[in-house]
C-alpha cells in the first residue's frame, strides 16, 4: 500500500479521474462532485497534504473543464490560454463552490489541526475530531450548493446551436443596417465606432463616459448634468455595453438575479466568448467575418427582452415581427424604449431620447398611439408575462 499511495499517488488519482470523466451518463456537476469527494477523502485520511490536494485538483479540473470537456464548441472556439484560465477560475469559484471546498480542506489539513491544537485547551484527539467534523460540514455544504446549480452557465455548444442562428455566414445583414444606429444611440453610443468587443471597464468605454459627462457639464452646467444622472438603475444599465447585455441574456442558464456573479460573468465573458468567436470566424475565413459586430446586433435583437408599456416581449422581434421588411424606425424606437424596463411616462418616451426622435425624424403621434394600443391589448403573453404599468 505504501508503494501504491506513495510516489504513484498522483498517477492513481489521475487515472481515477479520467475513469470518472468517461461516465457518459453523468452530468458535469455530478462528475465534479466525485472529483471533490475523492480529493476530500484523501485529505481527510491524511494520504495527501493540503498543498498536494489543491495542486492535484487544479490540474484535473483544468484539464477536464478546458480540454477534456464535453462542450465540443468550447475546445473549437476558445483557444487562447488566458481565456481558458479565466473561464476555469470563474467556473470553479462561482459555479462549482470551490471556496467552500477550500475551507473544508483547510480544516481537514494536518498543518492547521496541529497548529491550532498547540494553543487549544482541549486534548489533541478531541480538537482533531472537532476540526474534522467542521471540515465535513463545509464539504457537504459545498456539495449541496453545487448540486442546486443556483448559478449556471450555458455551454458554448448549446449557444452556437440554439442562439447564434442563422450562423454568420448565412446571415443577410444589409436589411438590418438602417436600425443599428438607433439601437446604438439608445443603448451604447460608441458600439458602432468600436472595433473591439468591450465591457464597461474597458479604457475606451471609460474614456467615452468621461467625455460625455464633461461635455454635458460644459453645455448645461454641473447641477443639470447631475439631474440627468439621478436615475441610478438607468445609469448602471448605461454602463453595460451592448455586448454585456447580450452575454447575460443568452449565456446564463440559471442565477440571473445573483448580481455579483452575473456582473463578473458579464465582464469576463464579453471578451472570452465574443472575441473567441470573432477570431475563429476570421481565421477560418467565414463569410461576413469582418461584420461580426453587426451580426451580434442581429443576435441581440432576436434574443434580448423588451418591456413595452407593461408588456414583456421575450425578444424584440416578438414585437417587430420576423420579417424585417415590415419593420419601421418608429416601431424599432418603441422596441428600444422597452430595453431598460423603465416606466413609460411622457417624459421617458419623448423627453429622455428627444435627440433620437429629432435625429431620425420619428413620428411622435404614431409612437403615442401605438403605445396606447399596446397598453390596452387583451393578449397578455408574448413570451413573458404582462406587468401593469400605465402610460402617463
C-alpha positions as a Markdown table, in Angstrom:
| # | Residue | x | y | z |
|---|---|---|---|---|
| 1 | Unk | 0.0 | 0.0 | 0.0 |
| 2 | Unk | 2.9 | 2.4 | 0.8 |
| 3 | Unk | 4.2 | 1.9 | -2.7 |
| 4 | Unk | 0.8 | 2.4 | -4.3 |
| 5 | Unk | 0.0 | 5.5 | -2.3 |
| 6 | Unk | 3.5 | 6.9 | -2.2 |
| 7 | Unk | 5.3 | 8.0 | -5.3 |
| 8 | Unk | 2.5 | 7.0 | -7.6 |
| 9 | Unk | -0.4 | 8.7 | -5.8 |
| 10 | Unk | -0.8 | 11.4 | -8.4 |
| 11 | Unk | -1.0 | 8.9 | -11.3 |
| 12 | Unk | -3.5 | 6.8 | -9.4 |
| 13 | Unk | -5.5 | 10.0 | -8.8 |
| 14 | Unk | -5.3 | 11.0 | -12.4 |
| 15 | Unk | -6.3 | 7.5 | -13.7 |
| 16 | Unk | -9.4 | 7.5 | -11.3 |
| 17 | Unk | -10.4 | 11.0 | -12.5 |
| 18 | Unk | -10.1 | 10.0 | -16.2 |
| 19 | Unk | -12.3 | 7.0 | -15.4 |
| 20 | Unk | -14.9 | 9.3 | -13.9 |
| 21 | Unk | -14.8 | 11.6 | -17.0 |
| 22 | Unk | -15.7 | 8.6 | -19.2 |
| 23 | Unk | -19.0 | 8.0 | -17.5 |
| 24 | Unk | -21.2 | 9.5 | -20.2 |
| 25 | Unk | -24.4 | 9.2 | -18.2 |
| 26 | Unk | -23.2 | 11.6 | -15.6 |
| 27 | Unk | -23.6 | 15.3 | -15.8 |
| 28 | Unk | -20.7 | 17.7 | -15.5 |
| 29 | Unk | -21.9 | 18.7 | -12.0 |
| 30 | Unk | -22.0 | 15.0 | -10.9 |
| 31 | Unk | -18.5 | 14.4 | -12.2 |
| 32 | Unk | -17.3 | 17.5 | -10.3 |
| 33 | Unk | -18.9 | 16.1 | -7.2 |
| 34 | Unk | -16.9 | 12.9 | -7.5 |
| 35 | Unk | -13.7 | 14.7 | -8.1 |
| 36 | Unk | -14.3 | 16.8 | -5.0 |
| 37 | Unk | -15.3 | 13.7 | -2.9 |
| 38 | Unk | -12.2 | 11.7 | -3.9 |
| 39 | Unk | -9.8 | 14.6 | -3.2 |
| 40 | Unk | -11.5 | 15.4 | 0.1 |
| 41 | Unk | -11.3 | 11.8 | 1.2 |
| 42 | Unk | -7.5 | 11.8 | 0.5 |
| 43 | Unk | -7.1 | 14.9 | 2.6 |
| 44 | Unk | -9.3 | 13.8 | 5.4 |
| 45 | Unk | -7.4 | 10.4 | 5.7 |
| 46 | Unk | -4.0 | 12.3 | 5.6 |
| 47 | Unk | -3.0 | 10.5 | 2.4 |
| 48 | Unk | -2.0 | 13.8 | 0.7 |
| 49 | Unk | -1.3 | 17.2 | 2.1 |
| 50 | Unk | -3.4 | 20.3 | 1.8 |
| 51 | Unk | -1.0 | 21.7 | -0.8 |
| 52 | Unk | -1.0 | 18.5 | -2.8 |
| 53 | Unk | -4.8 | 18.3 | -2.8 |
| 54 | Unk | -5.1 | 21.8 | -4.2 |
| 55 | Unk | -2.4 | 21.1 | -6.8 |
| 56 | Unk | -3.9 | 17.8 | -7.9 |
| 57 | Unk | -7.4 | 19.2 | -8.1 |
| 58 | Unk | -6.4 | 22.3 | -10.0 |
| 59 | Unk | -4.6 | 20.1 | -12.6 |
| 60 | Unk | -7.5 | 17.7 | -13.0 |
| 61 | Unk | -10.3 | 20.3 | -13.1 |
| 62 | Unk | -8.4 | 22.5 | -15.6 |
| 63 | Unk | -7.9 | 19.5 | -17.9 |
| 64 | Unk | -11.5 | 18.5 | -17.5 |
| 65 | Unk | -13.2 | 21.8 | -17.9 |
| 66 | Unk | -11.0 | 23.3 | -20.6 |
| 67 | Unk | -9.5 | 20.4 | -22.7 |
| 68 | Unk | -11.5 | 17.2 | -22.0 |
| 69 | Unk | -14.9 | 18.9 | -21.7 |
| 70 | Unk | -18.0 | 17.5 | -23.4 |
| 71 | Unk | -18.6 | 21.0 | -24.8 |
| 72 | Unk | -17.0 | 20.5 | -28.2 |
| 73 | Unk | -17.5 | 24.1 | -29.4 |
| 74 | Unk | -15.6 | 25.3 | -26.4 |
| 75 | Unk | -12.5 | 23.4 | -27.5 |
| 76 | Unk | -13.1 | 24.6 | -31.0 |
| 77 | Unk | -13.6 | 28.3 | -30.4 |
| 78 | Unk | -11.8 | 29.2 | -27.1 |
| 79 | Unk | -8.2 | 28.5 | -27.8 |
| 80 | Unk | -6.3 | 31.3 | -26.1 |
| 81 | Unk | -4.7 | 30.2 | -22.8 |
| 82 | Unk | -5.7 | 33.4 | -20.9 |
| 83 | Unk | -9.3 | 32.8 | -21.9 |
| 84 | Unk | -9.2 | 29.2 | -20.7 |
| 85 | Unk | -7.7 | 30.2 | -17.4 |
| 86 | Unk | -10.3 | 32.9 | -16.8 |
| 87 | Unk | -13.1 | 30.6 | -17.8 |
| 88 | Unk | -11.7 | 27.9 | -15.5 |
| 89 | Unk | -11.4 | 30.2 | -12.5 |
| 90 | Unk | -14.8 | 31.6 | -12.9 |
| 91 | Unk | -16.5 | 28.2 | -13.2 |
| 92 | Unk | -14.8 | 26.6 | -10.1 |
| 93 | Unk | -15.4 | 29.6 | -7.9 |
| 94 | Unk | -18.8 | 30.8 | -9.0 |
| 95 | Unk | -20.5 | 27.7 | -10.3 |
| 96 | Unk | -18.7 | 24.9 | -8.5 |
| 97 | Unk | -18.3 | 26.3 | -5.0 |
| 98 | Unk | -14.6 | 25.9 | -4.8 |
| 99 | Unk | -14.3 | 28.5 | -2.0 |
| 100 | Unk | -16.3 | 26.3 | 0.4 |
| 101 | Unk | -14.4 | 23.2 | -0.7 |
| 102 | Unk | -11.1 | 25.1 | 0.1 |
| 103 | Unk | -12.3 | 25.9 | 3.6 |
| 104 | Unk | -13.2 | 22.2 | 4.2 |
| 105 | Unk | -9.7 | 21.3 | 3.0 |
| 106 | Unk | -8.1 | 23.8 | 5.4 |
| 107 | Unk | -9.9 | 22.4 | 8.4 |
| 108 | Unk | -9.0 | 18.9 | 7.4 |
| 109 | Unk | -5.3 | 19.6 | 6.9 |
| 110 | Unk | -2.8 | 18.2 | 9.3 |
| 111 | Unk | -0.9 | 21.5 | 9.5 |
| 112 | Unk | -3.9 | 23.5 | 10.6 |
| 113 | Unk | -5.1 | 20.9 | 13.1 |
| 114 | Unk | -1.6 | 20.6 | 14.6 |
| 115 | Unk | -1.0 | 24.4 | 14.9 |
| 116 | Unk | -4.4 | 25.0 | 16.5 |
| 117 | Unk | -4.1 | 22.1 | 18.9 |
| 118 | Unk | -0.9 | 23.7 | 20.3 |
| 119 | Unk | -2.9 | 26.7 | 21.5 |
| 120 | Unk | -6.1 | 24.8 | 22.3 |
| 121 | Unk | -7.1 | 23.9 | 25.9 |
| 122 | Unk | -8.6 | 20.6 | 24.7 |
| 123 | Unk | -6.7 | 17.3 | 24.1 |
| 124 | Unk | -5.3 | 16.8 | 20.6 |
| 125 | Unk | -7.6 | 13.9 | 19.7 |
| 126 | Unk | -10.7 | 15.9 | 20.7 |
| 127 | Unk | -9.5 | 19.0 | 18.9 |
| 128 | Unk | -8.7 | 16.9 | 15.8 |
| 129 | Unk | -12.1 | 15.3 | 15.8 |
| 130 | Unk | -13.8 | 18.7 | 16.1 |
| 131 | Unk | -12.0 | 20.1 | 13.1 |
| 132 | Unk | -12.6 | 17.1 | 11.0 |
| 133 | Unk | -16.3 | 17.5 | 11.8 |
| 134 | Unk | -16.2 | 21.2 | 10.8 |
| 135 | Unk | -14.4 | 20.1 | 7.6 |
| 136 | Unk | -17.0 | 17.5 | 6.7 |
| 137 | Unk | -19.8 | 20.1 | 7.3 |
| 138 | Unk | -18.2 | 22.6 | 5.0 |
| 139 | Unk | -17.7 | 19.9 | 2.4 |
| 140 | Unk | -21.3 | 18.8 | 2.4 |
| 141 | Unk | -22.4 | 22.5 | 2.2 |
| 142 | Unk | -20.2 | 22.9 | -0.9 |
| 143 | Unk | -21.7 | 19.8 | -2.5 |
| 144 | Unk | -25.3 | 20.8 | -1.6 |
| 145 | Unk | -24.9 | 24.3 | -3.0 |
| 146 | Unk | -23.2 | 23.0 | -6.1 |
| 147 | Unk | -26.0 | 20.5 | -6.7 |
| 148 | Unk | -28.6 | 23.3 | -6.5 |
| 149 | Unk | -27.0 | 25.0 | -9.5 |
| 150 | Unk | -28.1 | 28.4 | -8.4 |
| 151 | Unk | -25.7 | 30.0 | -10.9 |
| 152 | Unk | -25.1 | 28.0 | -14.1 |
| 153 | Unk | -23.5 | 29.0 | -17.4 |
| 154 | Unk | -24.8 | 27.5 | -20.7 |
| 155 | Unk | -22.4 | 25.5 | -22.8 |
| 156 | Unk | -21.0 | 27.2 | -25.9 |
| 157 | Unk | -22.2 | 24.2 | -28.0 |
| 158 | Unk | -25.8 | 25.0 | -27.0 |
| 159 | Unk | -25.3 | 28.7 | -27.7 |
| 160 | Unk | -24.0 | 28.0 | -31.2 |
| 161 | Unk | -26.8 | 25.6 | -31.9 |
| 162 | Unk | -29.8 | 27.5 | -30.4 |
| 163 | Unk | -28.8 | 31.2 | -30.2 |
| 164 | Unk | -26.4 | 32.0 | -33.0 |
| 165 | Unk | -28.8 | 31.1 | -35.7 |
| 166 | Unk | -28.6 | 31.7 | -38.6 |
| 167 | Unk | -24.8 | 31.4 | -38.5 |
| 168 | Unk | -22.8 | 34.4 | -39.5 |
| 169 | Unk | -22.0 | 33.0 | -43.0 |
| 170 | Unk | -25.7 | 32.5 | -43.7 |
| 171 | Unk | -27.0 | 35.9 | -42.3 |
| 172 | Unk | -28.2 | 38.7 | -44.5 |
| 173 | Unk | -27.1 | 41.8 | -42.6 |
| 174 | Unk | -28.0 | 44.6 | -45.0 |
| 175 | Unk | -31.7 | 44.8 | -44.3 |
| 176 | Unk | -31.0 | 45.4 | -40.6 |
| 177 | Unk | -28.3 | 48.1 | -41.0 |
| 178 | Unk | -30.8 | 51.1 | -41.0 |
| 179 | Unk | -31.9 | 50.1 | -37.5 |
| 180 | Unk | -28.4 | 49.6 | -35.9 |
| 181 | Unk | -27.7 | 53.3 | -35.3 |
| 182 | Unk | -31.0 | 53.7 | -33.4 |
| 183 | Unk | -30.1 | 50.8 | -31.1 |
| 184 | Unk | -26.5 | 52.0 | -30.6 |
| 185 | Unk | -27.6 | 55.6 | -29.9 |
| 186 | Unk | -30.1 | 54.5 | -27.2 |
| 187 | Unk | -28.1 | 51.7 | -25.6 |
| 188 | Unk | -24.4 | 52.1 | -26.3 |
| 189 | Unk | -23.3 | 55.1 | -28.3 |
| 190 | Unk | -19.8 | 54.0 | -29.1 |
| 191 | Unk | -20.7 | 50.5 | -30.2 |
| 192 | Unk | -20.6 | 51.1 | -34.0 |
| 193 | Unk | -17.4 | 53.1 | -33.8 |
| 194 | Unk | -15.6 | 50.4 | -31.7 |
| 195 | Unk | -13.6 | 47.7 | -33.4 |
| 196 | Unk | -13.2 | 45.6 | -30.3 |
| 197 | Unk | -15.8 | 43.8 | -28.1 |
| 198 | Unk | -15.7 | 45.7 | -24.8 |
| 199 | Unk | -17.1 | 45.6 | -21.3 |
| 200 | Unk | -17.8 | 48.6 | -19.0 |
| 201 | Unk | -14.3 | 48.7 | -17.6 |
| 202 | Unk | -12.5 | 48.9 | -20.9 |
| 203 | Unk | -10.4 | 52.0 | -21.3 |
| 204 | Unk | -12.2 | 53.0 | -24.4 |
| 205 | Unk | -15.6 | 52.9 | -22.7 |
| 206 | Unk | -14.5 | 54.7 | -19.5 |
| 207 | Unk | -12.9 | 57.5 | -21.6 |
| 208 | Unk | -16.1 | 57.8 | -23.6 |
| 209 | Unk | -18.3 | 58.1 | -20.5 |
| 210 | Unk | -15.9 | 60.7 | -19.0 |
| 211 | Unk | -16.1 | 62.8 | -22.2 |
| 212 | Unk | -19.9 | 62.6 | -22.3 |
| 213 | Unk | -20.1 | 63.8 | -18.6 |
| 214 | Unk | -17.7 | 66.7 | -19.1 |
| 215 | Unk | -19.3 | 67.7 | -22.4 |
| 216 | Unk | -22.7 | 67.8 | -20.6 |
| 217 | Unk | -21.3 | 69.7 | -17.7 |
| 218 | Unk | -19.9 | 72.3 | -20.1 |
| 219 | Unk | -23.1 | 72.6 | -22.1 |
| 220 | Unk | -25.8 | 72.7 | -19.4 |
| 221 | Unk | -23.9 | 73.1 | -16.2 |
| 222 | Unk | -23.0 | 70.8 | -13.3 |
| 223 | Unk | -26.4 | 70.8 | -11.5 |
| 224 | Unk | -28.3 | 70.0 | -14.7 |
| 225 | Unk | -25.9 | 67.2 | -15.5 |
| 226 | Unk | -26.4 | 65.7 | -12.1 |
| 227 | Unk | -30.2 | 65.6 | -12.8 |
| 228 | Unk | -29.5 | 63.5 | -15.8 |
| 229 | Unk | -27.5 | 61.1 | -13.7 |
| 230 | Unk | -30.1 | 60.8 | -10.9 |
| 231 | Unk | -31.7 | 57.6 | -12.1 |
| 232 | Unk | -29.3 | 55.1 | -10.6 |
| 233 | Unk | -30.7 | 51.9 | -12.2 |
| 234 | Unk | -30.6 | 53.6 | -15.6 |
| 235 | Unk | -27.1 | 54.8 | -15.1 |
| 236 | Unk | -25.9 | 51.4 | -14.1 |
| 237 | Unk | -27.5 | 49.9 | -17.2 |
| 238 | Unk | -25.9 | 52.7 | -19.2 |
| 239 | Unk | -22.5 | 51.4 | -18.2 |
| 240 | Unk | -23.4 | 48.0 | -19.6 |
| 241 | Unk | -22.2 | 47.7 | -23.2 |
| 242 | Unk | -24.4 | 46.0 | -25.8 |
| 243 | Unk | -22.0 | 43.0 | -25.6 |
| 244 | Unk | -22.5 | 42.8 | -21.8 |
| 245 | Unk | -26.3 | 43.0 | -22.2 |
| 246 | Unk | -26.2 | 40.3 | -24.8 |
| 247 | Unk | -23.9 | 37.9 | -23.0 |
| 248 | Unk | -26.0 | 38.0 | -19.8 |
| 249 | Unk | -29.2 | 37.5 | -21.8 |
| 250 | Unk | -28.1 | 34.4 | -23.8 |
| 251 | Unk | -25.4 | 32.7 | -21.6 |
| 252 | Unk | -26.8 | 32.4 | -18.1 |
| 253 | Unk | -28.9 | 29.3 | -17.6 |
| 254 | Unk | -29.8 | 29.9 | -14.0 |
| 255 | Unk | -28.9 | 32.6 | -11.4 |
| 256 | Unk | -29.6 | 35.8 | -13.4 |
| 257 | Unk | -30.6 | 37.5 | -10.1 |
| 258 | Unk | -27.3 | 36.7 | -8.4 |
| 259 | Unk | -25.9 | 40.2 | -9.1 |
| 260 | Unk | -22.2 | 39.8 | -8.2 |
| 261 | Unk | -21.8 | 36.5 | -10.0 |
| 262 | Unk | -23.6 | 37.9 | -13.1 |
| 263 | Unk | -21.6 | 41.2 | -13.2 |
| 264 | Unk | -18.3 | 39.4 | -13.0 |
| 265 | Unk | -19.6 | 36.9 | -15.6 |
| 266 | Unk | -20.5 | 39.8 | -18.0 |
| 267 | Unk | -17.1 | 41.5 | -17.6 |
| 268 | Unk | -15.1 | 38.3 | -18.2 |
| 269 | Unk | -17.2 | 36.5 | -20.8 |
| 270 | Unk | -17.9 | 39.5 | -23.1 |
| 271 | Unk | -14.3 | 39.1 | -24.2 |
| 272 | Unk | -14.0 | 35.3 | -23.8 |
| 273 | Unk | -17.0 | 34.4 | -25.9 |
| 274 | Unk | -17.3 | 37.1 | -28.5 |
| 275 | Unk | -13.5 | 37.7 | -29.1 |
| 276 | Unk | -13.1 | 33.9 | -29.4 |
| 277 | Unk | -15.9 | 33.6 | -31.9 |
| 278 | Unk | -14.7 | 36.6 | -33.9 |
| 279 | Unk | -11.2 | 35.2 | -34.1 |
| 280 | Unk | -12.5 | 31.8 | -35.1 |
| 281 | Unk | -14.6 | 33.3 | -37.9 |
| 282 | Unk | -11.7 | 35.4 | -39.2 |
| 283 | Unk | -9.2 | 32.6 | -39.0 |
| 284 | Unk | -11.5 | 30.3 | -41.0 |
| 285 | Unk | -12.5 | 33.0 | -43.4 |
| 286 | Unk | -16.2 | 32.9 | -42.8 |
| 287 | Unk | -18.5 | 35.0 | -44.9 |
| 288 | Unk | -19.3 | 38.2 | -43.1 |
| 289 | Unk | -16.5 | 37.7 | -40.6 |
| 290 | Unk | -15.5 | 41.4 | -41.0 |
| 291 | Unk | -19.1 | 42.3 | -40.0 |
| 292 | Unk | -19.1 | 40.3 | -36.8 |
| 293 | Unk | -20.2 | 43.2 | -34.6 |
| 294 | Unk | -23.2 | 43.9 | -36.9 |
| 295 | Unk | -24.0 | 40.2 | -36.6 |
| 296 | Unk | -24.0 | 40.5 | -32.8 |
| 297 | Unk | -26.7 | 43.2 | -33.1 |
| 298 | Unk | -28.9 | 40.8 | -35.0 |
| 299 | Unk | -28.5 | 38.2 | -32.3 |
| 300 | Unk | -29.2 | 40.9 | -29.7 |
| 301 | Unk | -32.5 | 41.9 | -31.4 |
| 302 | Unk | -33.5 | 38.3 | -31.6 |
| 303 | Unk | -32.8 | 37.4 | -28.0 |
| 304 | Unk | -32.9 | 40.4 | -25.6 |
| 305 | Unk | -36.2 | 41.1 | -23.8 |
| 306 | Unk | -38.0 | 44.4 | -24.1 |
| 307 | Unk | -40.8 | 45.7 | -21.8 |
| 308 | Unk | -43.1 | 48.0 | -23.7 |
| 309 | Unk | -45.6 | 49.9 | -21.7 |
| 310 | Unk | -46.1 | 47.0 | -19.3 |
| 311 | Unk | -46.0 | 44.1 | -21.8 |
| 312 | Unk | -42.8 | 42.0 | -21.7 |
| 313 | Unk | -41.7 | 40.5 | -25.1 |
| 314 | Unk | -39.2 | 37.7 | -24.8 |
| 315 | Unk | -37.2 | 39.4 | -27.6 |
| 316 | Unk | -37.5 | 42.5 | -29.8 |
| 317 | Unk | -38.7 | 40.5 | -32.9 |
| 318 | Unk | -41.7 | 39.3 | -30.9 |
| 319 | Unk | -43.0 | 42.9 | -31.2 |
| 320 | Unk | -41.4 | 43.9 | -34.5 |
| 321 | Unk | -42.2 | 40.7 | -36.4 |
| 322 | Unk | -39.9 | 38.1 | -38.0 |
| 323 | Unk | -39.9 | 39.9 | -41.4 |
| 324 | Unk | -37.5 | 42.8 | -41.2 |
| 325 | Unk | -39.1 | 44.3 | -44.4 |
| 326 | Unk | -42.2 | 45.1 | -42.3 |
| 327 | Unk | -40.3 | 47.0 | -39.6 |
| 328 | Unk | -40.3 | 50.8 | -39.3 |
| 329 | Unk | -38.0 | 53.1 | -37.4 |
| 330 | Unk | -40.9 | 54.3 | -35.2 |
| 331 | Unk | -41.6 | 50.7 | -34.1 |
| 332 | Unk | -38.0 | 50.0 | -33.6 |
| 333 | Unk | -37.6 | 53.0 | -31.4 |
| 334 | Unk | -40.6 | 51.7 | -29.3 |
| 335 | Unk | -38.9 | 48.3 | -29.0 |
| 336 | Unk | -35.7 | 50.0 | -27.9 |
| 337 | Unk | -37.6 | 52.1 | -25.3 |
| 338 | Unk | -38.5 | 48.9 | -23.5 |
| 339 | Unk | -35.0 | 47.5 | -23.1 |
| 340 | Unk | -34.2 | 49.3 | -19.8 |
| 341 | Unk | -37.5 | 48.1 | -18.2 |
| 342 | Unk | -38.5 | 51.7 | -17.4 |
| 343 | Unk | -42.0 | 53.0 | -16.6 |
| 344 | Unk | -43.4 | 54.6 | -19.7 |
| 345 | Unk | -44.0 | 58.2 | -18.7 |
| 346 | Unk | -44.4 | 61.0 | -21.2 |
| 347 | Unk | -41.0 | 62.4 | -20.2 |
| 348 | Unk | -39.3 | 59.0 | -20.7 |
| 349 | Unk | -40.9 | 58.4 | -24.1 |
| 350 | Unk | -40.5 | 61.8 | -25.6 |
| 351 | Unk | -38.0 | 63.7 | -23.3 |
| 352 | Unk | -35.2 | 61.3 | -22.4 |
| 353 | Unk | -34.5 | 60.5 | -26.1 |
| 354 | Unk | -35.7 | 63.7 | -27.7 |
| 355 | Unk | -32.4 | 63.9 | -29.7 |
| 356 | Unk | -33.1 | 60.5 | -31.1 |
| 357 | Unk | -36.6 | 61.5 | -32.2 |
| 358 | Unk | -35.3 | 64.6 | -33.9 |
| 359 | Unk | -32.3 | 62.8 | -35.5 |
| 360 | Unk | -34.3 | 60.0 | -37.1 |
| 361 | Unk | -37.4 | 62.2 | -37.8 |
| 362 | Unk | -39.7 | 59.9 | -35.8 |
| 363 | Unk | -43.5 | 60.3 | -35.7 |
| 364 | Unk | -44.4 | 61.2 | -32.1 |
| 365 | Unk | -48.1 | 60.8 | -32.9 |
| 366 | Unk | -47.7 | 57.3 | -34.1 |
| 367 | Unk | -45.5 | 56.4 | -31.1 |
| 368 | Unk | -48.1 | 57.6 | -28.6 |
| 369 | Unk | -51.0 | 55.9 | -30.4 |
| 370 | Unk | -49.0 | 52.7 | -30.7 |
| 371 | Unk | -48.1 | 52.7 | -27.0 |
| 372 | Unk | -51.7 | 53.2 | -26.0 |
| 373 | Unk | -52.7 | 50.3 | -28.3 |
| 374 | Unk | -50.1 | 48.1 | -26.6 |
| 375 | Unk | -51.3 | 49.2 | -23.2 |
| 376 | Unk | -54.9 | 48.2 | -24.0 |
| 377 | Unk | -54.5 | 44.9 | -25.8 |
| 378 | Unk | -56.1 | 41.8 | -24.3 |
| 379 | Unk | -53.3 | 39.4 | -25.1 |
| 380 | Unk | -51.2 | 39.2 | -22.0 |
| 381 | Unk | -48.4 | 36.9 | -23.3 |
| 382 | Unk | -45.6 | 37.5 | -25.8 |
| 383 | Unk | -43.0 | 35.0 | -24.5 |
| 384 | Unk | -43.4 | 36.5 | -21.0 |
| 385 | Unk | -45.9 | 37.8 | -18.5 |
| 386 | Unk | -47.6 | 41.2 | -18.5 |
| 387 | Unk | -47.0 | 43.9 | -15.9 |
| 388 | Unk | -49.5 | 46.6 | -15.2 |
| 389 | Unk | -47.7 | 49.9 | -15.8 |
| 390 | Unk | -49.8 | 52.6 | -17.4 |
| 391 | Unk | -48.8 | 55.2 | -19.9 |
| 392 | Unk | -48.7 | 58.6 | -18.2 |
